[in-house]
mmCIF file of C-alpha atoms in Angstrom:
data_model
loop_
_atom_site.group_PDB
_atom_site.id
_atom_site.type_symbol
_atom_site.label_atom_id
_atom_site.label_comp_id
_atom_site.label_asym_id
_atom_site.label_seq_id
_atom_site.Cartn_x
_atom_site.Cartn_y
_atom_site.Cartn_z
ATOM 1 C CA MET W 1 -2.586 5.097 -4.825
ATOM 2 C CA ILE W 2 -1.743 8.777 -3.196
ATOM 3 C CA GLY W 3 -3.161 7.073 -0.125
ATOM 4 C CA ALA W 4 -0.619 4.266 0.280
ATOM 5 C CA VAL W 5 2.054 7.115 -0.519
ATOM 6 C CA ILE W 6 0.554 9.449 2.403
ATOM 7 C CA GLY W 7 0.602 6.698 4.584
ATOM 8 C CA ASP W 8 4.335 5.714 3.807
ATOM 9 C CA VAL W 9 5.279 8.797 4.231
ATOM 10 C CA THR W 10 3.761 9.876 7.374
ATOM 11 C CA GLY W 11 4.702 6.479 8.969
ATOM 12 C CA SER W 12 8.154 6.721 7.887
ATOM 13 C CA SER W 13 9.556 8.412 10.948
ATOM 14 C CA TYR W 14 7.432 5.939 13.343
ATOM 15 C CA GLU W 15 8.479 2.750 11.999
ATOM 16 C CA PHE W 16 11.127 2.118 14.568
ATOM 17 C CA ASP W 17 9.875 4.517 16.985
ATOM 18 C CA ASN W 18 7.016 3.162 18.216
ATOM 19 C CA ASN W 19 6.553 3.944 21.868
ATOM 20 C CA THR W 20 4.165 7.019 21.094
ATOM 21 C CA GLU W 21 0.946 6.671 22.849
ATOM 22 C CA ASP W 22 -0.298 10.161 21.034
ATOM 23 C CA TYR W 23 -2.999 9.551 18.638
ATOM 24 C CA ASP W 24 -2.469 13.218 17.674
ATOM 25 C CA LEU W 25 0.983 12.844 16.564
ATOM 26 C CA ASP W 26 2.518 14.763 14.030
ATOM 27 C CA LEU W 27 2.335 13.354 10.924
ATOM 28 C CA PHE W 28 5.243 15.476 9.417
ATOM 29 C CA ARG W 29 7.702 15.359 11.803
ATOM 30 C CA GLU W 30 11.435 15.679 11.358
ATOM 31 C CA GLY W 31 12.823 12.622 9.502
ATOM 32 C CA THR W 32 9.758 12.085 7.496
ATOM 33 C CA THR W 33 10.368 10.918 3.710
ATOM 34 C CA PHE W 34 9.390 8.177 1.498
ATOM 35 C CA THR W 35 10.434 4.655 1.735
ATOM 36 C CA ASP W 36 10.541 1.398 -0.470
ATOM 37 C CA ASP W 37 6.762 1.192 -0.132
ATOM 38 C CA THR W 38 6.243 4.375 -2.093
ATOM 39 C CA VAL W 39 8.999 3.424 -4.530
ATOM 40 C CA CYS W 40 7.438 0.128 -5.240
ATOM 41 C CA THR W 41 3.918 1.359 -5.365
ATOM 42 C CA ILE W 42 5.079 4.016 -8.006
ATOM 43 C CA ALA W 43 6.810 0.930 -10.088
ATOM 44 C CA VAL W 44 3.668 -0.757 -10.246
ATOM 45 C CA ALA W 45 1.781 2.180 -11.597
ATOM 46 C CA ASP W 46 4.555 2.818 -14.062
ATOM 47 C CA ALA W 47 4.320 -1.238 -15.502
ATOM 48 C CA ILE W 48 0.569 -0.413 -15.736
ATOM 49 C CA LEU W 49 1.019 2.986 -17.510
ATOM 50 C CA HIS W 50 3.676 1.955 -19.939
ATOM 51 C CA HIS W 51 3.047 -1.729 -20.545
ATOM 52 C CA LYS W 52 6.400 -2.826 -18.476
ATOM 53 C CA SER W 53 6.669 -6.224 -16.787
ATOM 54 C CA TYR W 54 6.108 -5.647 -12.800
ATOM 55 C CA GLU W 55 9.463 -7.346 -12.515
ATOM 56 C CA SER W 56 11.156 -4.717 -14.910
ATOM 57 C CA ALA W 57 9.418 -1.741 -13.493
ATOM 58 C CA LEU W 58 10.381 -2.920 -9.810
ATOM 59 C CA LEU W 59 14.059 -3.679 -10.688
ATOM 60 C CA GLU W 60 14.009 0.004 -12.538
ATOM 61 C CA TRP W 61 12.627 2.050 -9.497
ATOM 62 C CA CYS W 62 14.117 0.384 -6.742
ATOM 63 C CA GLY W 63 17.734 0.562 -8.721
ATOM 64 C CA ARG W 64 16.940 4.346 -9.062
ATOM 65 C CA TYR W 65 16.250 4.710 -5.167
ATOM 66 C CA PRO W 66 18.541 2.494 -3.441
ATOM 67 C CA GLY W 67 18.504 2.511 0.616
ATOM 68 C CA ARG W 68 15.027 3.351 0.836
ATOM 69 C CA GLY W 69 14.195 0.577 3.511
ATOM 70 C CA TYR W 70 13.858 -2.383 1.243
ATOM 71 C CA GLY W 71 13.761 -5.926 3.030
ATOM 72 C CA GLY W 72 16.903 -8.136 3.351
ATOM 73 C CA ARG W 73 15.525 -10.585 0.898
ATOM 74 C CA PHE W 74 14.339 -8.166 -1.426
ATOM 75 C CA GLN W 75 17.452 -6.040 -1.280
ATOM 76 C CA MET W 76 19.313 -9.682 -2.458
ATOM 77 C CA TRP W 77 16.914 -10.194 -5.182
ATOM 78 C CA LEU W 78 17.245 -6.641 -6.657
ATOM 79 C CA THR W 79 21.177 -7.050 -6.691
ATOM 80 C CA SER W 80 21.419 -10.699 -7.728
ATOM 81 C CA ALA W 81 22.309 -11.751 -11.273
ATOM 82 C CA VAL W 82 19.103 -13.583 -11.937
ATOM 83 C CA HIS W 83 16.092 -12.244 -10.359
ATOM 84 C CA ARG W 84 14.059 -15.599 -8.848
ATOM 85 C CA PRO W 85 10.882 -15.282 -6.652
ATOM 86 C CA TYR W 86 11.479 -16.446 -3.303
ATOM 87 C CA GLY W 87 8.392 -17.463 -1.742
ATOM 88 C CA SER W 88 8.107 -14.423 0.497
ATOM 89 C CA TYR W 89 4.933 -13.799 2.395
ATOM 90 C CA GLY W 90 6.001 -10.649 3.550
ATOM 91 C CA ASN W 91 3.679 -7.441 3.405
ATOM 92 C CA GLY W 92 5.466 -5.800 0.405
ATOM 93 C CA SER W 93 2.980 -7.788 -1.953
ATOM 94 C CA ALA W 94 0.159 -5.792 -0.338
ATOM 95 C CA MET W 95 1.833 -2.590 0.206
ATOM 96 C CA ARG W 96 2.560 -2.060 -3.643
ATOM 97 C CA VAL W 97 -0.611 -3.131 -5.235
ATOM 98 C CA SER W 98 -2.875 -0.353 -4.625
ATOM 99 C CA PRO W 99 -3.092 0.900 -8.546
ATOM 100 C CA VAL W 100 -4.291 -2.335 -9.892
ATOM 101 C CA GLY W 101 -7.370 -1.693 -7.375
ATOM 102 C CA TRP W 102 -7.787 1.293 -9.707
ATOM 103 C CA ALA W 103 -7.150 0.426 -13.083
ATOM 104 C CA PHE W 104 -9.104 -2.487 -13.880
ATOM 105 C CA GLU W 105 -12.846 -2.690 -14.481
ATOM 106 C CA ASP W 106 -13.135 -6.285 -13.895
ATOM 107 C CA LEU W 107 -12.674 -7.764 -10.309
ATOM 108 C CA GLU W 108 -11.544 -10.935 -12.264
ATOM 109 C CA ILE W 109 -8.731 -9.121 -14.104
ATOM 110 C CA THR W 110 -8.049 -7.129 -11.041
ATOM 111 C CA LEU W 111 -7.137 -10.468 -9.118
ATOM 112 C CA ALA W 112 -5.388 -11.617 -11.734
ATOM 113 C CA GLU W 113 -3.169 -8.478 -12.102
ATOM 114 C CA ALA W 114 -2.602 -8.322 -8.208
ATOM 115 C CA GLU W 115 -1.265 -12.051 -8.437
ATOM 116 C CA ARG W 116 1.383 -10.726 -11.227
ATOM 117 C CA THR W 117 2.353 -7.792 -9.126
ATOM 118 C CA ALA W 118 3.209 -10.362 -6.228
ATOM 119 C CA LEU W 119 4.585 -13.111 -8.228
ATOM 120 C CA PRO W 120 8.278 -11.692 -9.169
ATOM 121 C CA THR W 121 9.002 -12.047 -5.195
ATOM 122 C CA HIS W 122 6.082 -12.657 -3.028
ATOM 123 C CA ASN W 123 5.066 -16.152 -4.915
ATOM 124 C CA HIS W 124 4.123 -17.853 -1.517
ATOM 125 C CA PRO W 125 0.332 -18.381 -1.469
ATOM 126 C CA GLU W 126 0.062 -15.902 1.611
ATOM 127 C CA GLY W 127 1.936 -13.429 -0.387
ATOM 128 C CA ILE W 128 -0.395 -13.688 -3.398
ATOM 129 C CA LYS W 129 -3.341 -13.567 -1.147
ATOM 130 C CA GLY W 130 -2.376 -10.469 0.428
ATOM 131 C CA ALA W 131 -1.773 -8.553 -2.645
ATOM 132 C CA GLN W 132 -5.339 -9.751 -3.915
ATOM 133 C CA VAL W 133 -7.251 -9.128 -0.598
ATOM 134 C CA VAL W 134 -5.948 -5.325 -0.933
ATOM 135 C CA ALA W 135 -6.510 -4.823 -4.628
ATOM 136 C CA GLU W 136 -10.008 -6.288 -4.049
ATOM 137 C CA ALA W 137 -11.047 -4.277 -1.175
ATOM 138 C CA ILE W 138 -9.660 -1.151 -3.399
ATOM 139 C CA TYR W 139 -11.727 -2.036 -6.029
ATOM 140 C CA ARG W 140 -14.948 -2.418 -4.261
ATOM 141 C CA LEU W 141 -14.615 0.478 -1.975
ATOM 142 C CA TRP W 142 -14.454 3.222 -4.654
ATOM 143 C CA ARG W 143 -17.579 1.597 -6.067
ATOM 144 C CA GLY W 144 -19.111 2.351 -2.837
ATOM 145 C CA GLU W 145 -19.329 -1.299 -1.707
ATOM 146 C CA TRP W 146 -18.346 -0.946 1.924
ATOM 147 C CA ASP W 147 -20.879 -3.720 3.131
ATOM 148 C CA LYS W 148 -18.649 -6.166 1.281
ATOM 149 C CA ILE W 149 -15.252 -5.338 3.340
ATOM 150 C CA GLN W 150 -15.881 -7.307 6.630
ATOM 151 C CA GLU W 151 -17.205 -10.327 4.172
ATOM 152 C CA LEU W 152 -13.859 -9.968 2.200
ATOM 153 C CA LEU W 153 -11.978 -9.972 5.632
ATOM 154 C CA ILE W 154 -13.427 -13.036 7.119
ATOM 155 C CA SER W 155 -13.503 -14.980 3.730
ATOM 156 C CA SER W 156 -9.939 -14.359 3.566
ATOM 157 C CA TYR W 157 -8.853 -14.575 7.095
ATOM 158 C CA GLY W 158 -11.463 -16.633 8.605
ATOM 159 C CA VAL W 159 -14.047 -15.837 11.508
ATOM 160 C CA ASP W 160 -11.190 -16.003 14.009
ATOM 161 C CA TYR W 161 -8.851 -13.678 12.322
ATOM 162 C CA GLU W 162 -8.307 -11.438 15.205
ATOM 163 C CA ARG W 163 -6.277 -14.443 16.741
ATOM 164 C CA GLN W 164 -3.661 -13.700 14.273
ATOM 165 C CA LEU W 165 -3.038 -10.060 14.554
ATOM 166 C CA PRO W 166 0.129 -8.959 15.985
ATOM 167 C CA GLY W 167 -0.328 -6.996 19.177
ATOM 168 C CA VAL W 168 -0.072 -3.420 19.475
ATOM 169 C CA GLY W 169 3.717 -2.055 18.694
ATOM 170 C CA VAL W 170 4.430 -5.691 17.849
ATOM 171 C CA PHE W 171 6.606 -5.628 14.241
ATOM 172 C CA ASP W 172 4.804 -8.114 11.569
ATOM 173 C CA GLU W 173 5.905 -7.706 8.244
ATOM 174 C CA THR W 174 3.700 -10.656 7.029
ATOM 175 C CA CYS W 175 0.652 -10.309 4.808
ATOM 176 C CA GLN W 176 -1.266 -12.911 7.049
ATOM 177 C CA GLY W 177 -0.654 -10.222 10.005
ATOM 178 C CA CYS W 178 -0.713 -7.035 8.499
ATOM 179 C CA VAL W 179 -3.377 -7.247 5.735
ATOM 180 C CA PRO W 180 -6.224 -8.379 8.176
ATOM 181 C CA LEU W 181 -5.091 -6.095 10.726
ATOM 182 C CA SER W 182 -5.103 -3.202 8.118
ATOM 183 C CA LEU W 183 -8.552 -4.041 6.962
ATOM 184 C CA LEU W 184 -10.007 -3.949 10.626
ATOM 185 C CA ILE W 185 -8.421 -0.499 10.842
ATOM 186 C CA LEU W 186 -10.153 0.549 8.232
ATOM 187 C CA THR W 187 -13.439 -0.695 9.140
ATOM 188 C CA LYS W 188 -12.920 1.252 12.598
ATOM 189 C CA SER W 189 -12.051 4.253 10.739
ATOM 190 C CA THR W 190 -14.195 7.548 10.574
ATOM 191 C CA ASP W 191 -12.353 9.397 7.746
ATOM 192 C CA PHE W 192 -9.143 9.202 5.839
ATOM 193 C CA GLU W 193 -7.126 11.035 8.462
ATOM 194 C CA ASP W 194 -8.255 8.867 11.061
ATOM 195 C CA SER W 195 -7.438 5.748 9.117
ATOM 196 C CA ILE W 196 -3.845 7.093 9.086
ATOM 197 C CA ARG W 197 -3.566 8.071 12.372
ATOM 198 C CA SER W 198 -4.903 4.810 13.933
ATOM 199 C CA ALA W 199 -2.598 3.041 11.593
ATOM 200 C CA ILE W 200 0.737 4.605 12.750
ATOM 201 C CA HIS W 201 -0.625 5.043 16.361
ATOM 202 C CA TYR W 202 -1.087 1.024 16.391
ATOM 203 C CA GLY W 203 2.774 0.873 15.946
ATOM 204 C CA GLY W 204 4.993 -2.032 14.474
ATOM 205 C CA ASP W 205 5.614 -1.715 10.931
ATOM 206 C CA SER W 206 4.230 1.591 11.082
ATOM 207 C CA ASP W 207 4.991 3.093 7.230
ATOM 208 C CA THR W 208 3.738 -0.180 5.595
ATOM 209 C CA LEU W 209 0.764 -0.641 7.727
ATOM 210 C CA ALA W 210 -0.291 2.967 7.112
ATOM 211 C CA ALA W 211 0.577 2.464 3.548
ATOM 212 C CA ILE W 212 -2.065 -0.548 3.079
ATOM 213 C CA VAL W 213 -4.533 1.251 5.168
ATOM 214 C CA GLY W 214 -4.155 4.562 3.444
ATOM 215 C CA SER W 215 -4.629 2.797 0.079
ATOM 216 C CA MET W 216 -7.865 1.215 1.016
ATOM 217 C CA ALA W 217 -9.031 4.293 2.824
ATOM 218 C CA GLU W 218 -8.390 6.574 -0.073
ATOM 219 C CA ALA W 219 -10.746 4.588 -2.366
ATOM 220 C CA TYR W 220 -13.665 5.201 0.116
ATOM 221 C CA PHE W 221 -13.420 8.248 1.900
ATOM 222 C CA GLY W 222 -11.179 10.261 -0.173
ATOM 223 C CA VAL W 223 -8.157 12.373 0.705
ATOM 224 C CA PRO W 224 -7.774 15.410 1.449
ATOM 225 C CA ASP W 225 -6.067 18.104 -0.317
ATOM 226 C CA THR W 226 -3.802 19.318 2.271
ATOM 227 C CA LEU W 227 -2.403 15.785 2.942
ATOM 228 C CA ALA W 228 -1.823 14.803 -0.529
ATOM 229 C CA GLU W 229 0.122 18.058 -1.308
ATOM 230 C CA ARG W 230 2.106 17.738 1.678
ATOM 231 C CA ALA W 231 2.901 14.194 1.244
ATOM 232 C CA LEU W 232 3.673 14.715 -2.740
ATOM 233 C CA SER W 233 6.196 17.278 -1.521
ATOM 234 C CA TYR W 234 8.534 14.706 -0.409
ATOM 235 C CA LEU W 235 9.078 12.806 -3.714
ATOM 236 C CA PRO W 236 10.977 13.574 -6.491
ATOM 237 C CA GLN W 237 9.622 14.959 -9.609
ATOM 238 C CA ASP W 238 9.803 11.543 -11.727
ATOM 239 C CA MET W 239 7.882 9.709 -9.108
ATOM 240 C CA ARG W 240 4.951 12.868 -9.233
ATOM 241 C CA GLU W 241 4.878 12.428 -12.858
ATOM 242 C CA ILE W 242 4.129 8.974 -12.512
ATOM 243 C CA TYR W 243 1.165 9.553 -9.963
ATOM 244 C CA GLU W 244 -0.172 12.576 -11.857
ATOM 245 C CA GLU W 245 -0.374 10.351 -15.096
ATOM 246 C CA PHE W 246 -2.004 7.784 -13.309
ATOM 247 C CA ARG W 247 -4.099 9.930 -11.587
ATOM 248 C CA ASP W 248 -5.276 11.668 -14.491
ATOM 249 C CA ARG W 249 -6.188 8.180 -16.113
ATOM 250 C CA PHE W 250 -7.506 6.104 -13.493
ATOM 251 C CA ILE W 251 -8.719 8.034 -10.342
ATOM 252 C CA PRO W 252 -12.236 9.169 -10.407
ATOM 253 C CA THR W 253 -12.603 12.928 -9.580
ATOM 254 C CA SER W 254 -14.471 12.452 -6.675
ATOM 255 C CA SER W 255 -11.417 10.572 -5.128
ATOM 256 C CA LEU W 256 -9.564 13.084 -5.218
ATOM 257 C CA GLU W 257 -10.505 15.302 -2.385
ATOM 258 C CA VAL W 258 -12.928 15.547 0.615
#
């Protein structure tokens, strides 16, 4: 899940500044911070670790860290008296699901848990599918099944998936736009840092795109210690504690560094 955090943090200052044509952009420039992508990912990890419902963990963590770029409908969900799912197919379900891909030993259970993480808010079929596709990719990648990723992309989004991708720099918050794009970027990446740079460089919803790409890239390439330590330095202590507890329980040592 550190891959999602790195993607979110490094992409945060570029989310509404997509005019850069520089692949060698400054990953930690002024204005870098953590956003809703990290908060919600930590919430999912906390729920898994401490047997909380995904809904209660999201409400707890997002309430603890307000004003972190939550989408309008998600913000209404957070502050409403009754918390009902609102049929979203936004990419929020895909950006927060990464802990599920590491925590469960069976693919069927992984897919069921991914759906559960989406259901409190993103109960549209595309919202659920987006979460499940990312979780399955992570599940397969850290087991070395790189050859399954293109198959997953096509079986989930069709042989003509590229026709539905947002153009370079286009802000697309949907799962059906963002998730196949994330998989495509991943399949063209040469290492973890290349995947993050490529996602941010593509533009649009930079932090969420990089968070999703990073969550999957971590599982296959591993994460450089320097990037992990720098990104974690932007997180408050309670988030770092959840990350460290989750890492120590679920992440294979071989995935922690390259």
